[in-house]
Short mmCIF file of C-alpha atoms in Angstrom, two decimals:
data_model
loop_
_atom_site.label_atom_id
_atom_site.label_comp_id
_atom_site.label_asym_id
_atom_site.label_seq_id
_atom_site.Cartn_x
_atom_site.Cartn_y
_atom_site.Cartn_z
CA UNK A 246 131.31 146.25 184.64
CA UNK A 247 132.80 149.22 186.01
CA UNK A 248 129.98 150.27 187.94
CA UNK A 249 129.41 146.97 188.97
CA UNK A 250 133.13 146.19 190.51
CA UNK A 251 133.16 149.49 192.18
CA UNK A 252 129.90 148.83 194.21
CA UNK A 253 131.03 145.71 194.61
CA UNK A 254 134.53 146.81 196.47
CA UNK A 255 132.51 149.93 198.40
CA UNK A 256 130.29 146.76 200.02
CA UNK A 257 132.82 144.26 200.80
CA UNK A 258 135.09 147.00 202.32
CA UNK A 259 133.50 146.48 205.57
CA UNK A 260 133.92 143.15 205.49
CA UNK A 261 136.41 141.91 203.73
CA UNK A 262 139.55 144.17 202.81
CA UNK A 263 141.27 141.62 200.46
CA UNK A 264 138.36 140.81 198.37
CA UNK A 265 137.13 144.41 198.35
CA UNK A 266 140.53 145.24 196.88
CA UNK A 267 140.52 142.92 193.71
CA UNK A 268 137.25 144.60 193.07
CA UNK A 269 138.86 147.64 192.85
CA UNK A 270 141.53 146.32 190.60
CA UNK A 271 138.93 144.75 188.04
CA UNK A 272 137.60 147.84 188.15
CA UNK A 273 139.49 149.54 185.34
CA UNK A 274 139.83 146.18 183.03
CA UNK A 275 137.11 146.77 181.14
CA UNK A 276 138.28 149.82 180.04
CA UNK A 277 140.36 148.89 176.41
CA UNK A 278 143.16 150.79 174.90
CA UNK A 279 140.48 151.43 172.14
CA UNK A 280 137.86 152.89 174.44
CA UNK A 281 140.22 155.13 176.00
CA UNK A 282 141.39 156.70 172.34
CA UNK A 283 137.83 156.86 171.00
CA UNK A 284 136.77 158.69 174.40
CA UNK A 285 139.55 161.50 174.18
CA UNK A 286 139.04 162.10 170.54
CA UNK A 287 135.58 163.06 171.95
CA UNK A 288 136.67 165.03 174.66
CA UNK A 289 140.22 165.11 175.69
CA UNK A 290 138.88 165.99 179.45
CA UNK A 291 137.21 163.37 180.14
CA UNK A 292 139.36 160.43 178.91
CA UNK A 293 141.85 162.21 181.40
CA UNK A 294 139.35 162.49 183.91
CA UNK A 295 138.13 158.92 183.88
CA UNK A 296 141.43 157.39 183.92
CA UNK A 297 142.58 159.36 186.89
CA UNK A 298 139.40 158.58 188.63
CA UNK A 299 139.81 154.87 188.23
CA UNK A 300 143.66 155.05 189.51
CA UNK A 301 142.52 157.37 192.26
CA UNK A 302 139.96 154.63 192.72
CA UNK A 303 142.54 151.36 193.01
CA UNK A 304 145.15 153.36 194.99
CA UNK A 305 142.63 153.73 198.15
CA UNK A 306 142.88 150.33 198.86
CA UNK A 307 146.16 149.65 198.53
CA UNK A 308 145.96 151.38 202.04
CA UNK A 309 145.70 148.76 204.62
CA UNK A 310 142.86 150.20 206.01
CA UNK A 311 140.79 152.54 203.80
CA UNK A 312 138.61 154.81 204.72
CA UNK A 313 134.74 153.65 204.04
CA UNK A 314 133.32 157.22 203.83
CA UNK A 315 136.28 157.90 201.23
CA UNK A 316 135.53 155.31 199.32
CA UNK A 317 131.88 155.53 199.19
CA UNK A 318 132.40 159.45 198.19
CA UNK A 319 135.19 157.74 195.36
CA UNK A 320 132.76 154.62 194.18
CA UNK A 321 129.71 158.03 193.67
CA UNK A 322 132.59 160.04 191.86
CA UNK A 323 133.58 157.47 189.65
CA UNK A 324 129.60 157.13 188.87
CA UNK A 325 129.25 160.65 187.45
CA UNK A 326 132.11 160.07 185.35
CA UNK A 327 130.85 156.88 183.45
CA UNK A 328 127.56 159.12 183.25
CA UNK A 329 129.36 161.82 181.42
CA UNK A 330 131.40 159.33 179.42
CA UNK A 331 128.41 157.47 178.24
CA UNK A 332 126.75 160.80 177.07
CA UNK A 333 129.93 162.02 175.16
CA UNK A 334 129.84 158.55 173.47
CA UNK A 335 126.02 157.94 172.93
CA UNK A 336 123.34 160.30 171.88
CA UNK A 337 120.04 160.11 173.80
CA UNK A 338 118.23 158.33 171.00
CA UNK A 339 120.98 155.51 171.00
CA UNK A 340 120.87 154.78 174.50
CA UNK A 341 117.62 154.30 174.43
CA UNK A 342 117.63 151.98 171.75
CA UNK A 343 116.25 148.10 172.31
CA UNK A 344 118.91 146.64 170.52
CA UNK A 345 121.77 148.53 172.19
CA UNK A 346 120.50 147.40 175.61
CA UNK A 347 120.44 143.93 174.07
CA UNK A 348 123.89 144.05 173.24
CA UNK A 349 124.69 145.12 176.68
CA UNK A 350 122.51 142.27 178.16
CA UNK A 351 124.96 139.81 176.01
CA UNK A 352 128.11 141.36 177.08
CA UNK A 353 126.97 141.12 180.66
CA UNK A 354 126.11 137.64 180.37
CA UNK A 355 129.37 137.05 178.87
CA UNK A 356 131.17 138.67 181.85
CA UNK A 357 129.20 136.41 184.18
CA UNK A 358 130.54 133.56 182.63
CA UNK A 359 133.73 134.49 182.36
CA UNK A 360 133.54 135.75 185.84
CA UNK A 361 131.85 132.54 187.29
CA UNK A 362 135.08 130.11 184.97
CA UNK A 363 137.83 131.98 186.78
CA UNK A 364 136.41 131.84 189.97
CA UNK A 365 136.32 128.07 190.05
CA UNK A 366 140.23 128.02 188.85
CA UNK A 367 140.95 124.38 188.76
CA UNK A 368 138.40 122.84 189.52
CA UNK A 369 136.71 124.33 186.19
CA UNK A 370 136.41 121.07 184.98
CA UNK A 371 135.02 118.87 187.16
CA UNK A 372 131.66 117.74 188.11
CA UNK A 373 132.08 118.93 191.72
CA UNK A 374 133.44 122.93 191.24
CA UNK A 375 134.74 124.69 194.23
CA UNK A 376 134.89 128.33 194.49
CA UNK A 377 138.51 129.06 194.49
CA UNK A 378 138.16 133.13 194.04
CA UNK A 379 135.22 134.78 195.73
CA UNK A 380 135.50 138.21 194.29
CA UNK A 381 135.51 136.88 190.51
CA UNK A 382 131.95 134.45 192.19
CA UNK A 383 130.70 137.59 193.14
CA UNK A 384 131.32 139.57 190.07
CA UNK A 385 129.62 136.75 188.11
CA UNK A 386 126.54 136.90 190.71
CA UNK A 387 126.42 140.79 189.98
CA UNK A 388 126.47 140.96 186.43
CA UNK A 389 124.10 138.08 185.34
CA UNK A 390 121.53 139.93 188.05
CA UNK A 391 122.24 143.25 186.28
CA UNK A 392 121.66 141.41 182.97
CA UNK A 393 118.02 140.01 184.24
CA UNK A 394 116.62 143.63 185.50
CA UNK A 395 118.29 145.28 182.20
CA UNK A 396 116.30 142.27 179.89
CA UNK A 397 113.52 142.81 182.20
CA UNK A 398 113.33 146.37 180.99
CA UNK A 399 113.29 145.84 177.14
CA UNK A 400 111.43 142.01 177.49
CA UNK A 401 109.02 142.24 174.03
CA UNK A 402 105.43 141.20 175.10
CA UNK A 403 103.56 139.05 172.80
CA UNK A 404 106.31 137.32 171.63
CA UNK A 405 106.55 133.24 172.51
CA UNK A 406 110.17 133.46 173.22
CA UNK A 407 110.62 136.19 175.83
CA UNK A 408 109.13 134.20 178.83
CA UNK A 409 111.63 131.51 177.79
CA UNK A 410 114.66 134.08 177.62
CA UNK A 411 113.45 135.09 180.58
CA UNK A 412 113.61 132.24 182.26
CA UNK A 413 117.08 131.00 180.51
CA UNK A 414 118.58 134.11 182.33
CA UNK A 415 117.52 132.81 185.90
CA UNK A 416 118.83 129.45 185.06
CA UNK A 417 121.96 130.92 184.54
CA UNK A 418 121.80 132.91 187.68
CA UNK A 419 120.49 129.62 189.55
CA UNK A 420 123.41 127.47 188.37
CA UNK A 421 125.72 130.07 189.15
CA UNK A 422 124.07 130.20 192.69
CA UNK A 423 124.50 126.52 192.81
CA UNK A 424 128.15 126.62 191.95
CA UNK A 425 127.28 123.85 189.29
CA UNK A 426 129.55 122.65 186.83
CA UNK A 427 131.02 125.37 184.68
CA UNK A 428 130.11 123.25 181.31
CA UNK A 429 126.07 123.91 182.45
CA UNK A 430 126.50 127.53 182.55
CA UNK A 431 128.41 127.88 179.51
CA UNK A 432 125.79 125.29 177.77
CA UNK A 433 122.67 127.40 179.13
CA UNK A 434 124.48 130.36 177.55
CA UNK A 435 125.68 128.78 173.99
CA UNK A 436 122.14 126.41 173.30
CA UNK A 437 119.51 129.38 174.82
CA UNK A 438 120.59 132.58 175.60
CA UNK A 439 122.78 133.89 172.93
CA UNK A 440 120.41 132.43 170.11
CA UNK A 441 117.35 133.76 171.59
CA UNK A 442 119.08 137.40 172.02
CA UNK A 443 120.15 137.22 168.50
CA UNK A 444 116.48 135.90 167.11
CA UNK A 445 114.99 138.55 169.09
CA UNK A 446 116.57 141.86 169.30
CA UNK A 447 118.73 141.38 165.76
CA UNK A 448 121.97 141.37 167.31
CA UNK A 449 123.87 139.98 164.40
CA UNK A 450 126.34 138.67 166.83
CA UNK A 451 129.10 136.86 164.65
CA UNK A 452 130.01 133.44 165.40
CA UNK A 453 133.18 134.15 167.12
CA UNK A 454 131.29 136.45 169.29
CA UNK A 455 129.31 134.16 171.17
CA UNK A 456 131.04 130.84 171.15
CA UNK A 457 134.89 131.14 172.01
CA UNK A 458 136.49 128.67 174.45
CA UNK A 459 135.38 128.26 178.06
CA UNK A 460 134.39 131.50 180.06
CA UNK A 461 135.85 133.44 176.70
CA UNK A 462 134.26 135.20 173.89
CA UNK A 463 130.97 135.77 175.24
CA UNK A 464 130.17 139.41 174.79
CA UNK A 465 134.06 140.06 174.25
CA UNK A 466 133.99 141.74 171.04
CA UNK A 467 131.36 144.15 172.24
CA UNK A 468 130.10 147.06 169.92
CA UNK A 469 130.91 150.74 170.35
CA UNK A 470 127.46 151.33 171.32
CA UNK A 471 127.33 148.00 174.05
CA UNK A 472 130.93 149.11 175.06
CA UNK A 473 130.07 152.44 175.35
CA UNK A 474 126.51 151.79 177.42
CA UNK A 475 128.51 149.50 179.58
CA UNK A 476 128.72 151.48 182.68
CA UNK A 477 126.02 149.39 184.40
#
């Protein structure tokens, strides 16, 4: 989701300072304590060099009026870093690997629904959802979009269930676009998606994986390889 939240703050800039902001701050959440160990045991560098980059990153916009060209040249910095990072984590082979870019697909879809719960806040609950933060709606647009062209990519032919997958993954990107109720998302997730990326691709995905409470524990316990490839 990195990638992801720093496009998303480099488009809304113009716009909207506010909301371009708390896509800079969600930019470095994904990274974990564990990440960041497992990267400098790797290469010391580059763990240093990422984590500066993201906190160079944030601290533009806590200007009140940052520069667009600065952060544009900032949001294509931060870019070749998670490219290096991702090849000092992953070999070749393993990023090219079907089930990898499954797992990634999950944890994507996860964020999207975790995304898409917070940004209705209270209202999570009810039958009429309002969209109470706009940069966590837009974060959950972005990433279950992402997930569709990345399935799209490794979608098996001859195989009865893709099409439906397929079309599971719009439904969840419809509802979100509908701002339905939050329980229709997370049921399109739980009763279609997850199962079907498990039966298909082999995830293995234990229980607690895929079905935590509402908006959580979809995609959260993410494997080195989907955490690594996560760059997006």
């Amino acid at each position: 989701m990195m990638k992801i939240e720093s496009q998303l703050a480099e488009k809304e800039l113009p716009t909207n300072a506010t909301i371009a902001k708390e896509h800079a701050e969600h930019t470095a959440e994904p990274l974990t304590a564990n990440d960041t160990k497992e990267i400098n045991e790797r290469n010391p560098r580059l763990a240093t060099e990422l984590n500066n980059t993201l906190s160079d990153f944030v601290k533009t916009f806590e200007s009140q009026s940052p520069s667009e060209s600065a952060v544009k040249e900032k949001v294509s910095n931060l870019g070749d870093v998670l490219s290096e990072v991702l090849s000092a984590r992953i070999d070749k082979e393993q990023l090219d690997n079907v089930t990898v870019k499954a797992l990634v697909v999950n944890d994507l879809v996860g964020e999207s629904l975790e995304h898409y719960n917070s940004s209705l806040g209270d209202t999570v609950k009810t039958e009429t959802p309002k969209i109470m933060g706009d940069a966590d709606y837009q974060s959950a647009q972005a990433a279950v979009s992402r997930a569709i062209d990345l399935y799209n990519e490794i979608k098996p032919s001859g195989n009865a269930n893709s099409t439906e997958l397929g079309n599971s993954l719009n439904s969840l990107k419809d509802t979100i676009a509908s701002k339905s109720p939050f329980d229709q998302a997370d049921k399109t997730v739980d009763n279609k998606i997850t199962p079907m990326l498990n039966g298909m691709f082999k995830l293995k995905l234990a229980e607690e994986e895929v079905h935590g409470g509402e908006g959580q524990g979809h995609g959260g316990n993410e494997s080195n390889a989907s955490s690594g490839n996560e760059t997006h």
